[in-house]
CSV table of C-alpha atoms in Angstrom, one decimal:
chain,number,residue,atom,x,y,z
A,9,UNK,CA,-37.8,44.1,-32.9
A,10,UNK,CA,-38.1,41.6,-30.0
A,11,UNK,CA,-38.2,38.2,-31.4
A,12,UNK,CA,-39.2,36.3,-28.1
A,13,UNK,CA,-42.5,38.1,-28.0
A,14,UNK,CA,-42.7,37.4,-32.0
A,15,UNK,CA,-41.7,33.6,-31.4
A,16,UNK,CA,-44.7,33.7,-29.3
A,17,UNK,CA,-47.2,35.2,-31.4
A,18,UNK,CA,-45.9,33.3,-34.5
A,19,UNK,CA,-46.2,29.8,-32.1
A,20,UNK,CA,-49.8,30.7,-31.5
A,21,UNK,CA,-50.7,31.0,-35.1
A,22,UNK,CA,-49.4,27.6,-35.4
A,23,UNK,CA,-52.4,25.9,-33.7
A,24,UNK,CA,-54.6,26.9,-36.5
A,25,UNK,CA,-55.3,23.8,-38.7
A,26,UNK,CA,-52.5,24.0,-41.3
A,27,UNK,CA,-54.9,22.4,-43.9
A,28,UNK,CA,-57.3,25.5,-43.8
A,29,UNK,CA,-54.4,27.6,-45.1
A,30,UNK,CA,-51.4,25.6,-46.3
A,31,UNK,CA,-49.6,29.0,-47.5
A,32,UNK,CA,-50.0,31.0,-43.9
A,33,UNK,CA,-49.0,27.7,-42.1
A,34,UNK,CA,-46.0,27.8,-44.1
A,35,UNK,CA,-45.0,31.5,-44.0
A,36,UNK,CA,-45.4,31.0,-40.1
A,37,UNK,CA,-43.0,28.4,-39.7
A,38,UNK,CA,-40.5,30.5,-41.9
A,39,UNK,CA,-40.6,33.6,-39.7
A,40,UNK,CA,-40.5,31.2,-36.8
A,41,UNK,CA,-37.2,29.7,-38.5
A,42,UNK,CA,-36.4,33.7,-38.4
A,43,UNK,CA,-37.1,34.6,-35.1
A,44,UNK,CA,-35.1,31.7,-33.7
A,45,UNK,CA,-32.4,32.9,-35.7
A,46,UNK,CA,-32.7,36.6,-34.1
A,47,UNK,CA,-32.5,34.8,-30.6
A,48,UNK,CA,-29.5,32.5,-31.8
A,49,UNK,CA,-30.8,29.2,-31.3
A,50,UNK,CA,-29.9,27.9,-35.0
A,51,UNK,CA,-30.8,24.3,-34.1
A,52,UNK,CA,-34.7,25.3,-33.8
A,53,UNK,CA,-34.2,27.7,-36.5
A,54,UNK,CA,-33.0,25.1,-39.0
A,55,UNK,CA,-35.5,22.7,-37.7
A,56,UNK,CA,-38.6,25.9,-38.7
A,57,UNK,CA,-36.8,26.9,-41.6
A,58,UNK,CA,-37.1,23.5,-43.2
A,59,UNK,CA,-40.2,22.7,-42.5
A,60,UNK,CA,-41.6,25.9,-43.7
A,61,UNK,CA,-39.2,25.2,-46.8
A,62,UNK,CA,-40.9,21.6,-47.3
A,63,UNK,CA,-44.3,23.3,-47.1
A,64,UNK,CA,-43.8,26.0,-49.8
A,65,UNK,CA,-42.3,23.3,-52.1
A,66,UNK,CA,-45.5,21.5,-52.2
A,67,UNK,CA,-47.2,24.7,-52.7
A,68,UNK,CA,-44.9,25.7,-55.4
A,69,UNK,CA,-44.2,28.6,-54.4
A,70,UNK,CA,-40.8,29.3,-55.8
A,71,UNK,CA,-40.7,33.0,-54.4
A,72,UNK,CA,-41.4,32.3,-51.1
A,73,UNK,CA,-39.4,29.0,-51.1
A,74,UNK,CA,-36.2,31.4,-52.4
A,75,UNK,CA,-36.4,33.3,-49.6
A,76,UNK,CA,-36.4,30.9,-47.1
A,77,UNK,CA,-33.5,29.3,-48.7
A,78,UNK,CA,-31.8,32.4,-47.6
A,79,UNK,CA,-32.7,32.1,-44.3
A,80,UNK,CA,-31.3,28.4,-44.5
A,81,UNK,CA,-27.9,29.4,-45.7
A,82,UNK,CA,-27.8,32.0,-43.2
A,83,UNK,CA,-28.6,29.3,-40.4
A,84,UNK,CA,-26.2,27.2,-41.4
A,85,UNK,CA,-23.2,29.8,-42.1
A,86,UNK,CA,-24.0,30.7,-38.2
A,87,UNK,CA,-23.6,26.5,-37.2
A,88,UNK,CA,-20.8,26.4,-39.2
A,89,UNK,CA,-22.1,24.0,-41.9
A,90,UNK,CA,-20.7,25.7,-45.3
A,91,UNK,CA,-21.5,22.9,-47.4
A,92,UNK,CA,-25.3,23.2,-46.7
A,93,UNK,CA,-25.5,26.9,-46.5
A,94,UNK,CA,-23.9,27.0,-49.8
A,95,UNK,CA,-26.7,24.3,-51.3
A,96,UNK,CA,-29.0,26.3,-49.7
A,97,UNK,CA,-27.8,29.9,-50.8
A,98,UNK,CA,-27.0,28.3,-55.0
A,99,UNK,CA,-30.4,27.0,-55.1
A,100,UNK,CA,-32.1,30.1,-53.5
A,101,UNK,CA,-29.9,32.0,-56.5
A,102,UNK,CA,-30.9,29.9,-58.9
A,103,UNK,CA,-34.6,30.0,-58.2
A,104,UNK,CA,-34.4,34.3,-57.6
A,105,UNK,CA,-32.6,34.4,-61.7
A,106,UNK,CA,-35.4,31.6,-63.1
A,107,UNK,CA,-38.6,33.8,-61.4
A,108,UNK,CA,-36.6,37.5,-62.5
A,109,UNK,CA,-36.0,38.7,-59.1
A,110,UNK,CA,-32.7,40.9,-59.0
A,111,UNK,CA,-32.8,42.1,-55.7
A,112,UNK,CA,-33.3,39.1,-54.2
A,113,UNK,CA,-30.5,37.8,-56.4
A,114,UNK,CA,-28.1,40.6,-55.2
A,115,UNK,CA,-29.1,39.7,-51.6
A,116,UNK,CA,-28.3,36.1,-52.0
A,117,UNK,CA,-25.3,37.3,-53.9
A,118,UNK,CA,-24.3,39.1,-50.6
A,119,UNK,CA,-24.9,36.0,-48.4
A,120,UNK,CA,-22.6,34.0,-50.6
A,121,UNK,CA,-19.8,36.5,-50.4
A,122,UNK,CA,-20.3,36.0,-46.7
A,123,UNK,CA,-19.6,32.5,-46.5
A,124,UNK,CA,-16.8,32.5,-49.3
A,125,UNK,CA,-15.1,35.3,-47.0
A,126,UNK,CA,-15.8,33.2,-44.0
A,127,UNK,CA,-14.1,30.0,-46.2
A,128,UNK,CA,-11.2,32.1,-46.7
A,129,UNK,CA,-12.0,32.4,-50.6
A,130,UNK,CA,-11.5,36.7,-51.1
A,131,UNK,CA,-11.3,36.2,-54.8
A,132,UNK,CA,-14.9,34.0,-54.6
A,133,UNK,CA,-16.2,36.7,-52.4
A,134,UNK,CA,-14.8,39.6,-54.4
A,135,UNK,CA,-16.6,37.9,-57.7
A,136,UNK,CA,-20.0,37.0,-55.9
A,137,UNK,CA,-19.7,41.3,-54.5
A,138,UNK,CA,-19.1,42.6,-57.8
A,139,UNK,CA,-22.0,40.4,-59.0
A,140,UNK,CA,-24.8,42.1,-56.0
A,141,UNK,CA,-23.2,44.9,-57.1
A,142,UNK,CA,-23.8,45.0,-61.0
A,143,UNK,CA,-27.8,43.9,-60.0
A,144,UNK,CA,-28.0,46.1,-56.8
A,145,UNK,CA,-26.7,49.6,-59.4
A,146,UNK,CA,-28.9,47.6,-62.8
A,147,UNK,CA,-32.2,48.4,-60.2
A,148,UNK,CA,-31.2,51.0,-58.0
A,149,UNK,CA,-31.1,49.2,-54.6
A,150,UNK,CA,-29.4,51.4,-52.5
A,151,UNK,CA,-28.8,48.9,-49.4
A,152,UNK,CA,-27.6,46.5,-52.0
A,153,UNK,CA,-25.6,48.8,-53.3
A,154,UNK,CA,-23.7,50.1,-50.3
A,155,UNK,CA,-23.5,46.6,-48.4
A,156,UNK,CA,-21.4,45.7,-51.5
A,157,UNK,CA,-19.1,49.1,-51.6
A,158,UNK,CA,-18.5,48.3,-48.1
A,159,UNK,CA,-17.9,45.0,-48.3
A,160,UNK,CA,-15.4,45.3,-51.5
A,161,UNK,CA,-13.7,48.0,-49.4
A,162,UNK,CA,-12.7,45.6,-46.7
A,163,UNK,CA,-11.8,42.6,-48.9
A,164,UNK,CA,-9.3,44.6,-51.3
A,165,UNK,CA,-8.6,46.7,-48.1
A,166,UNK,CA,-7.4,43.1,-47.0
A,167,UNK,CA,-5.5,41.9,-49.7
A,168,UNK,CA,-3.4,45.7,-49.5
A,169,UNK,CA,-5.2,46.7,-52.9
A,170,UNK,CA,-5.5,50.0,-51.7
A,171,UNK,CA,-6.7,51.8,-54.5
A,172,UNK,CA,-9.2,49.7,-55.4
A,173,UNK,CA,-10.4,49.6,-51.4
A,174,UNK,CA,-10.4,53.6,-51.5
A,175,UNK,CA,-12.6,53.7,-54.9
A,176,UNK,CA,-15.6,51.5,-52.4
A,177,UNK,CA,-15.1,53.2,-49.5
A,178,UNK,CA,-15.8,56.3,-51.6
A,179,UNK,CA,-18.6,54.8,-53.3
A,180,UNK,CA,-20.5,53.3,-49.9
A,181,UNK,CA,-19.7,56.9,-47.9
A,182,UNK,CA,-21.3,58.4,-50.7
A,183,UNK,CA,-24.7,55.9,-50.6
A,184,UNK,CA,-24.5,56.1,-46.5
């Protein structure tokens, strides 16, 4: 809950050698990538996040390399860079279906209706919702779940489908 004094502690761990444990090296920058995020400086945070990202690769760790991903898209929807955060968010998808992961497909499903909304695309963020949605219900993710409700309440609230708004805003009120 306070990223500074995280950014600190996750610094720190950084002077260990990184070739007495590759993977914790790694994990480190990744949260570091995260914690600059929290404090808004994306720059760094991009810088962490791909470094981190580089790392897992040559682990091979596909999980942990999804995730971070993520946190890249998310990095570059808050610099502005669509283009790259949806590479980053398609590949992370991608990776999340091959290794079976459904929640972490529905939260990357989440992140991409974010940046279609943000494009001005409501039908690609309505499809990419109803998508987290089907996973988020198929596993019983609550969160999931109600982010999308709320989230397809507000687009179709948008385009004056009312009907269809009401029906998520139900739905979500009833998760909350």
């Amino acid at each position: 809950s306070k990223p500074a004094e995280a950014l600190d502690y996750l610094q720190q761990s950084l002077s260990l050698n990184p070739d007495d444990d590759p993977h914790t090296h790694a994990i480190a920058l990744s949260n570091i990538a995260r914690a600059y995020s929290a404090l808004k400086d994306y720059p760094q945070a991009l810088e962490h996040g791909l470094q981190g990202l580089a790392m897992m690769e040559h682990l091979e760790d596909a999980a942990s390399a999804s995730y971070v991903l993520d946190e890249l898209g998310n990095i570059n929807l808050h610099l502005g860079d669509y283009a790259q955060a949806l590479k980053h968010l398609q590949r992370g998808l991608e990776i999340k279906h091959d290794i079976g992961d459904p929640k972490g497909q529905a939260e990357t499903q989440l992140l991409l209706a974010r940046l279609f909304e943000l494009q001005g695309s409501s039908e690609d963020a309505i499809h990419a919702l109803q998508e987290a949605l089907a996973l988020a219900q198929e596993i019983g993710a609550p969160t999931e779940t109600y982010k999308a409700h709320q989230n397809l309440a507000k687009l179709f609230q948008g385009k004056s489908e009312y009907q269809q708004a009401f029906s998520h805003l139900e739905q979500y009120i009833k998760i909350k």
